[in-house]
Amino acid sequence: MNIIVAKGAGFCFGVNRAANIVMDEAKKGTKVQTYGPLIHNPEYIQRLSEIGVTSANSPEEIESKTIVTRTHGITRELEIELAKKNLTVVDATCPFVKKVQKLAEDYTKRGYEVIILGEENHPEIISVKSYAPLAHVVNSTDDVPPLDKNNNILFISQTTQSTDKYHKIGSFLLKTYPNVETINTICGATENNQNEVSEMAKEVDLMIIIGGKESSNTSRLREVAEKFVKTHHILNARELQKEWFANVGTVGIAAGASTPDFSIEEVKKYIEKFNDDDDK
Ligand code: F3S
């Protein structure tokens, strides 16, 4: 069985940056917490807790002098609340998420109706909506509310959404309303990974997508892959099942932007081991 690993598999720029920020803070010797899980990957969060970095899920749970904010961003209200405390707040929000926050805020101030492709309860959208409380969050053209044709409309996206969906809803808005501006805020890592996975899925007999089950960008990779081929989304190697690989000539492995290299390596080794066992 051939095993192909996607080139883009693993930490993206924003996650790498956040991981380095946390490590640098942890090395200073003071207790460090992240606000909420730093990224949506329980395996990595477990590794952080092994070096003493835990997460606080509310201001009351903060018991450290240093708090690192998550890649998905926090709300404006929480930012103000943390600033009032006697704390060092280190901002690890991905700069691409910051850009979405800023666009939503600026265009709202300019009187635009802001429409965001995203998941209402995702931390990134919760943070973005705190900058633009009147923004509409949509997941399909059906979710777009009836809007005043005289209004200016901005259409943006959560950074980790499906590019296909973004273009579909964008075209619908452009056809339906006269004053629409679209700014594609899906980040490069998400877009490249989706493109790579869609090409890979056409060539292989099975796709394995590794990443947290709550990770938006990982779930999008699963959706892209399963359009073409049988696909399993797993968190780690322990979720692999040997039967999946019966009669598989080539397996493709891809991983979300918050999946650490050690998880990818481990999955690859397990699959190689299934292969070796079959050859005996
Ligand atoms: Fe940032 Fe995109 Fe990664 S928004 S955290 S570079 S998936």
CSV table of C-alpha atoms and ligand atoms in Angstrom, one decimal:
chain,number,residue,atom,x,y,z
A,1,MET,CA,0.0,0.0,0.0
A,2,ASN,CA,1.3,3.4,-0.9
A,3,ILE,CA,1.0,6.2,1.7
A,4,ILE,CA,1.0,9.9,0.6
A,5,VAL,CA,1.0,12.7,3.1
A,6,ALA,CA,-0.3,16.1,2.1
A,7,LYS,CA,2.5,18.8,1.9
A,8,GLY,CA,0.3,21.3,3.8
A,9,ALA,CA,-0.6,18.9,6.7
A,10,GLY,CA,0.0,20.3,10.1
A,11,PHE,CA,0.5,23.6,11.9
A,12,CYS,CA,-0.3,26.7,9.8
A,13,PHE,CA,1.4,30.0,10.3
A,14,GLY,CA,-1.1,31.2,12.9
A,15,VAL,CA,-0.9,28.1,15.0
A,16,ASN,CA,2.9,27.9,14.8
A,17,ARG,CA,3.1,31.5,15.9
A,18,ALA,CA,0.7,30.9,18.9
A,19,ALA,CA,2.6,27.8,19.9
A,20,ASN,CA,5.9,29.7,19.8
A,21,ILE,CA,4.4,32.5,21.9
A,22,VAL,CA,3.2,30.1,24.6
A,23,MET,CA,6.5,28.3,24.7
A,24,ASP,CA,8.4,31.6,25.0
A,25,GLU,CA,6.2,32.6,27.9
A,26,ALA,CA,6.5,29.2,29.6
A,27,LYS,CA,10.3,29.4,29.4
A,28,LYS,CA,10.2,32.6,31.5
A,29,GLY,CA,9.3,30.4,34.6
A,30,THR,CA,6.1,32.1,35.6
A,31,LYS,CA,2.8,30.3,35.5
A,32,VAL,CA,1.1,30.6,32.1
A,33,GLN,CA,-2.5,29.9,31.1
A,34,THR,CA,-4.2,30.2,27.8
A,35,TYR,CA,-7.7,31.7,27.6
A,36,GLY,CA,-9.7,28.8,26.4
A,37,PRO,CA,-7.9,26.0,24.6
A,38,LEU,CA,-5.1,27.6,22.5
A,39,ILE,CA,-6.1,25.6,19.5
A,40,HIS,CA,-8.8,23.0,18.7
A,41,ASN,CA,-6.5,20.0,19.2
A,42,PRO,CA,-6.8,18.0,22.5
A,43,GLU,CA,-3.6,16.1,21.8
A,44,TYR,CA,-1.6,19.3,21.7
A,45,ILE,CA,-3.5,20.8,24.7
A,46,GLN,CA,-2.5,17.7,26.7
A,47,ARG,CA,1.2,18.3,25.8
A,48,LEU,CA,0.9,21.9,27.0
A,49,SER,CA,-0.6,20.7,30.3
A,50,GLU,CA,2.3,18.4,30.7
A,51,ILE,CA,4.6,21.4,30.8
A,52,GLY,CA,2.3,23.2,33.2
A,53,VAL,CA,0.3,25.4,30.7
A,54,THR,CA,-3.3,25.0,31.5
A,55,SER,CA,-6.3,26.9,30.2
A,56,ALA,CA,-8.8,29.2,31.9
A,57,ASN,CA,-12.3,29.1,30.5
A,58,SER,CA,-13.6,32.1,32.4
A,59,PRO,CA,-12.0,35.1,34.2
A,60,GLU,CA,-12.6,33.4,37.5
A,61,GLU,CA,-10.5,30.4,36.5
A,62,ILE,CA,-7.4,32.6,35.9
A,63,GLU,CA,-4.8,31.7,38.5
A,64,SER,CA,-1.6,32.8,36.6
A,65,LYS,CA,0.2,36.1,36.1
A,66,THR,CA,0.3,35.6,32.3
A,67,ILE,CA,-2.6,34.8,30.1
A,68,VAL,CA,-2.2,34.0,26.4
A,69,THR,CA,-5.3,34.5,24.2
A,70,ARG,CA,-6.2,31.8,21.7
A,71,THR,CA,-5.7,31.8,17.9
A,72,HIS,CA,-9.4,32.2,17.3
A,73,GLY,CA,-9.5,35.6,19.2
A,74,ILE,CA,-11.5,36.7,22.2
A,75,THR,CA,-14.3,39.2,22.5
A,76,ARG,CA,-13.8,42.9,22.8
A,77,GLU,CA,-15.6,42.8,26.2
A,78,LEU,CA,-13.2,40.1,27.5
A,79,GLU,CA,-10.2,42.0,26.2
A,80,ILE,CA,-11.4,45.0,28.3
A,81,GLU,CA,-12.0,42.9,31.3
A,82,LEU,CA,-8.6,41.2,31.2
A,83,ALA,CA,-6.9,44.6,30.7
A,84,LYS,CA,-8.3,45.7,34.1
A,85,LYS,CA,-6.7,42.8,35.9
A,86,ASN,CA,-3.2,42.7,37.3
A,87,LEU,CA,-2.1,40.4,34.5
A,88,THR,CA,0.2,40.2,31.5
A,89,VAL,CA,-2.0,39.5,28.5
A,90,VAL,CA,-0.2,38.1,25.5
A,91,ASP,CA,-2.2,38.2,22.3
A,92,ALA,CA,-1.8,35.1,20.2
A,93,THR,CA,-4.9,35.8,18.0
A,94,CYS,CA,-4.0,34.8,14.4
A,95,PRO,CA,-3.4,38.0,12.4
A,96,PHE,CA,-5.9,36.7,9.8
A,97,VAL,CA,-8.6,36.6,12.4
A,98,LYS,CA,-7.7,40.1,13.5
A,99,LYS,CA,-8.2,41.2,10.0
A,100,VAL,CA,-11.8,39.8,10.0
A,101,GLN,CA,-12.5,41.5,13.3
A,102,LYS,CA,-11.3,44.8,11.9
A,103,LEU,CA,-13.2,44.6,8.6
A,104,ALA,CA,-16.4,43.7,10.4
A,105,GLU,CA,-15.9,46.6,12.8
A,106,ASP,CA,-14.9,49.2,10.2
A,107,TYR,CA,-17.7,48.3,7.7
A,108,THR,CA,-20.3,48.3,10.4
A,109,LYS,CA,-19.2,51.8,11.4
A,110,ARG,CA,-19.5,52.8,7.8
A,111,GLY,CA,-23.2,51.7,7.8
A,112,TYR,CA,-22.8,48.5,5.8
A,113,GLU,CA,-24.8,45.3,6.5
A,114,VAL,CA,-22.1,42.8,7.3
A,115,ILE,CA,-22.6,39.2,6.3
A,116,ILE,CA,-20.2,36.5,7.5
A,117,LEU,CA,-19.9,33.0,6.3
A,118,GLY,CA,-19.3,31.0,9.4
A,119,GLU,CA,-20.5,28.9,12.4
A,120,GLU,CA,-22.5,31.0,14.9
A,121,ASN,CA,-21.0,29.2,17.9
A,122,HIS,CA,-17.4,29.0,16.8
A,123,PRO,CA,-15.0,31.1,19.0
A,124,GLU,CA,-13.7,33.0,16.0
A,125,ILE,CA,-17.3,34.1,15.0
A,126,ILE,CA,-18.1,35.0,18.7
A,127,SER,CA,-15.0,37.2,18.8
A,128,VAL,CA,-15.8,38.8,15.4
A,129,LYS,CA,-19.4,39.4,16.3
A,130,SER,CA,-18.3,41.3,19.4
A,131,TYR,CA,-16.8,43.9,17.0
A,132,ALA,CA,-20.0,43.9,14.8
A,133,PRO,CA,-23.0,42.8,16.8
A,134,LEU,CA,-25.4,43.4,14.0
A,135,ALA,CA,-23.6,41.2,11.5
A,136,HIS,CA,-25.5,38.2,10.0
A,137,VAL,CA,-23.8,34.9,10.3
A,138,VAL,CA,-24.8,32.5,7.4
A,139,ASN,CA,-23.9,29.0,6.3
A,140,SER,CA,-25.8,28.8,3.1
A,141,THR,CA,-27.8,31.1,0.7
A,142,ASP,CA,-30.9,30.1,2.6
A,143,ASP,CA,-29.6,31.8,5.8
A,144,VAL,CA,-29.2,35.2,4.1
A,145,PRO,CA,-32.0,37.4,5.5
A,146,PRO,CA,-34.0,39.7,3.3
A,147,LEU,CA,-32.0,42.9,3.1
A,148,ASP,CA,-32.8,46.4,2.0
A,149,LYS,CA,-31.7,46.8,-1.7
A,150,ASN,CA,-30.5,50.3,-0.9
A,151,ASN,CA,-28.0,49.2,1.7
A,152,ASN,CA,-24.4,48.6,1.2
A,153,ILE,CA,-23.4,45.0,2.0
A,154,LEU,CA,-20.1,43.5,2.9
A,155,PHE,CA,-19.6,39.7,2.6
A,156,ILE,CA,-16.6,38.2,4.4
A,157,SER,CA,-15.9,34.8,5.9
A,158,GLN,CA,-14.6,33.0,9.0
A,159,THR,CA,-11.0,32.3,8.1
A,160,THR,CA,-11.4,28.5,8.0
A,161,GLN,CA,-14.5,28.1,5.9
A,162,SER,CA,-15.1,26.3,2.6
A,163,THR,CA,-13.9,28.3,-0.4
A,164,ASP,CA,-16.6,26.7,-2.6
A,165,LYS,CA,-19.3,27.8,-0.2
A,166,TYR,CA,-17.9,31.3,0.0
A,167,HIS,CA,-18.0,31.7,-3.8
A,168,LYS,CA,-21.5,30.3,-4.0
A,169,ILE,CA,-23.0,32.6,-1.4
A,170,GLY,CA,-20.9,35.5,-2.8
A,171,SER,CA,-22.3,35.0,-6.3
A,172,PHE,CA,-25.8,34.8,-4.9
A,173,LEU,CA,-25.4,38.1,-3.1
A,174,LEU,CA,-23.8,39.9,-6.1
A,175,LYS,CA,-26.8,38.7,-8.3
A,176,THR,CA,-29.4,39.6,-5.7
A,177,TYR,CA,-28.3,43.0,-4.4
A,178,PRO,CA,-26.9,46.0,-6.2
A,179,ASN,CA,-24.3,47.2,-3.7
A,180,VAL,CA,-22.2,44.2,-2.5
A,181,GLU,CA,-18.5,44.2,-1.7
A,182,THR,CA,-17.0,40.7,-1.2
A,183,ILE,CA,-13.6,40.3,0.6
A,184,ASN,CA,-12.5,36.7,0.8
A,185,THR,CA,-11.0,36.4,4.3
A,186,ILE,CA,-10.5,32.7,4.2
A,187,CYS,CA,-6.8,32.3,5.0
A,188,GLY,CA,-4.2,31.0,2.6
A,189,ALA,CA,-3.5,27.9,4.7
A,190,THR,CA,-7.1,26.9,4.6
A,191,GLU,CA,-7.5,27.5,0.9
A,192,ASN,CA,-4.3,25.7,0.0
A,193,ASN,CA,-5.1,22.7,2.2
A,194,GLN,CA,-8.6,22.4,0.7
A,195,ASN,CA,-7.1,22.6,-2.9
A,196,GLU,CA,-4.4,20.0,-2.1
A,197,VAL,CA,-6.9,17.6,-0.4
A,198,SER,CA,-9.4,17.8,-3.3
A,199,GLU,CA,-6.6,16.9,-5.8
A,200,MET,CA,-5.3,14.1,-3.6
A,201,ALA,CA,-8.7,12.6,-2.9
A,202,LYS,CA,-9.2,12.1,-6.6
A,203,GLU,CA,-6.1,10.0,-6.9
A,204,VAL,CA,-6.2,7.7,-3.8
A,205,ASP,CA,-8.5,4.9,-2.6
A,206,LEU,CA,-8.9,6.2,0.9
A,207,MET,CA,-8.3,9.5,2.8
A,208,ILE,CA,-7.4,9.8,6.4
A,209,ILE,CA,-7.9,13.3,7.8
A,210,ILE,CA,-6.2,14.0,11.2
A,211,GLY,CA,-7.3,16.7,13.6
A,212,GLY,CA,-9.5,17.8,16.4
A,213,LYS,CA,-13.2,17.0,16.0
A,214,GLU,CA,-14.0,20.6,16.8
A,215,SER,CA,-11.5,22.0,14.4
A,216,SER,CA,-13.4,23.9,11.7
A,217,ASN,CA,-10.6,23.7,9.1
A,218,THR,CA,-10.1,20.0,9.7
A,219,SER,CA,-13.9,19.4,9.2
A,220,ARG,CA,-13.8,21.3,6.0
A,221,LEU,CA,-11.0,19.0,4.7
A,222,ARG,CA,-13.1,16.0,5.6
A,223,GLU,CA,-16.0,17.5,3.6
A,224,VAL,CA,-13.8,18.2,0.6
A,225,ALA,CA,-12.2,14.7,0.6
A,226,GLU,CA,-15.5,12.8,1.0
A,227,LYS,CA,-16.9,14.3,-2.1
A,228,PHE,CA,-14.4,12.1,-4.0
A,229,VAL,CA,-13.4,9.1,-1.9
A,230,LYS,CA,-14.1,7.1,1.3
A,231,THR,CA,-12.8,9.3,4.1
A,232,HIS,CA,-12.2,8.9,7.9
A,233,HIS,CA,-11.6,11.9,10.2
A,234,ILE,CA,-9.6,10.8,13.2
A,235,LEU,CA,-8.0,12.6,16.2
A,236,ASN,CA,-5.1,10.2,16.6
A,237,ALA,CA,-3.6,6.9,15.6
A,238,ARG,CA,-5.6,5.0,18.2
A,239,GLU,CA,-8.8,5.7,16.3
A,240,LEU,CA,-7.5,3.9,13.2
A,241,GLN,CA,-9.1,0.5,12.3
A,242,LYS,CA,-7.2,-2.1,10.4
A,243,GLU,CA,-10.2,-3.1,8.3
A,244,TRP,CA,-10.3,0.3,6.6
A,245,PHE,CA,-7.2,-0.6,4.7
A,246,ALA,CA,-8.3,-3.9,3.2
A,247,ASN,CA,-7.9,-3.7,-0.6
A,248,VAL,CA,-6.5,-0.1,-0.4
A,249,GLY,CA,-3.8,0.5,-3.0
A,250,THR,CA,-3.0,4.1,-2.0
A,251,VAL,CA,-4.0,6.0,1.1
A,252,GLY,CA,-3.8,9.8,1.4
A,253,ILE,CA,-3.1,11.4,4.8
A,254,ALA,CA,-4.0,15.1,5.4
A,255,ALA,CA,-4.3,17.1,8.6
A,256,GLY,CA,-5.8,20.3,9.8
A,257,ALA,CA,-3.9,23.5,10.6
A,258,SER,CA,-4.0,22.7,14.3
A,259,THR,CA,-2.7,19.1,14.0
A,260,PRO,CA,0.8,18.7,15.5
A,261,ASP,CA,3.5,16.8,13.5
A,262,PHE,CA,3.7,14.1,16.2
A,263,SER,CA,0.1,13.1,15.5
A,264,ILE,CA,0.7,12.9,11.8
A,265,GLU,CA,3.9,10.9,12.3
A,266,GLU,CA,2.2,8.5,14.6
A,267,VAL,CA,-0.7,7.9,12.2
A,268,LYS,CA,1.7,7.2,9.4
A,269,LYS,CA,3.7,4.7,11.5
A,270,TYR,CA,0.5,2.9,12.5
A,271,ILE,CA,-0.6,2.6,8.9
A,272,GLU,CA,2.9,1.4,7.9
A,273,LYS,CA,2.7,-1.2,10.6
A,274,PHE,CA,-0.7,-2.5,9.3
A,275,ASN,CA,1.0,-2.8,5.9
A,276,ASP,CA,4.0,-4.7,7.4
A,277,ASP,CA,1.7,-7.1,9.3
A,278,ASP,CA,-0.1,-7.9,6.1
A,279,ASP,CA,3.2,-8.7,4.3
A,280,LYS,CA,4.2,-11.3,6.9
B,1,F3S,FE1,-4.6,31.7,11.1
B,1,F3S,FE2,-5.6,30.4,9.1
B,1,F3S,FE3,-4.1,29.2,10.8
B,1,F3S,S1,-6.6,31.9,10.3
B,1,F3S,S2,-4.6,30.1,12.7
B,1,F3S,S3,-3.4,30.8,9.5
B,1,F3S,S4,-5.9,28.3,9.8
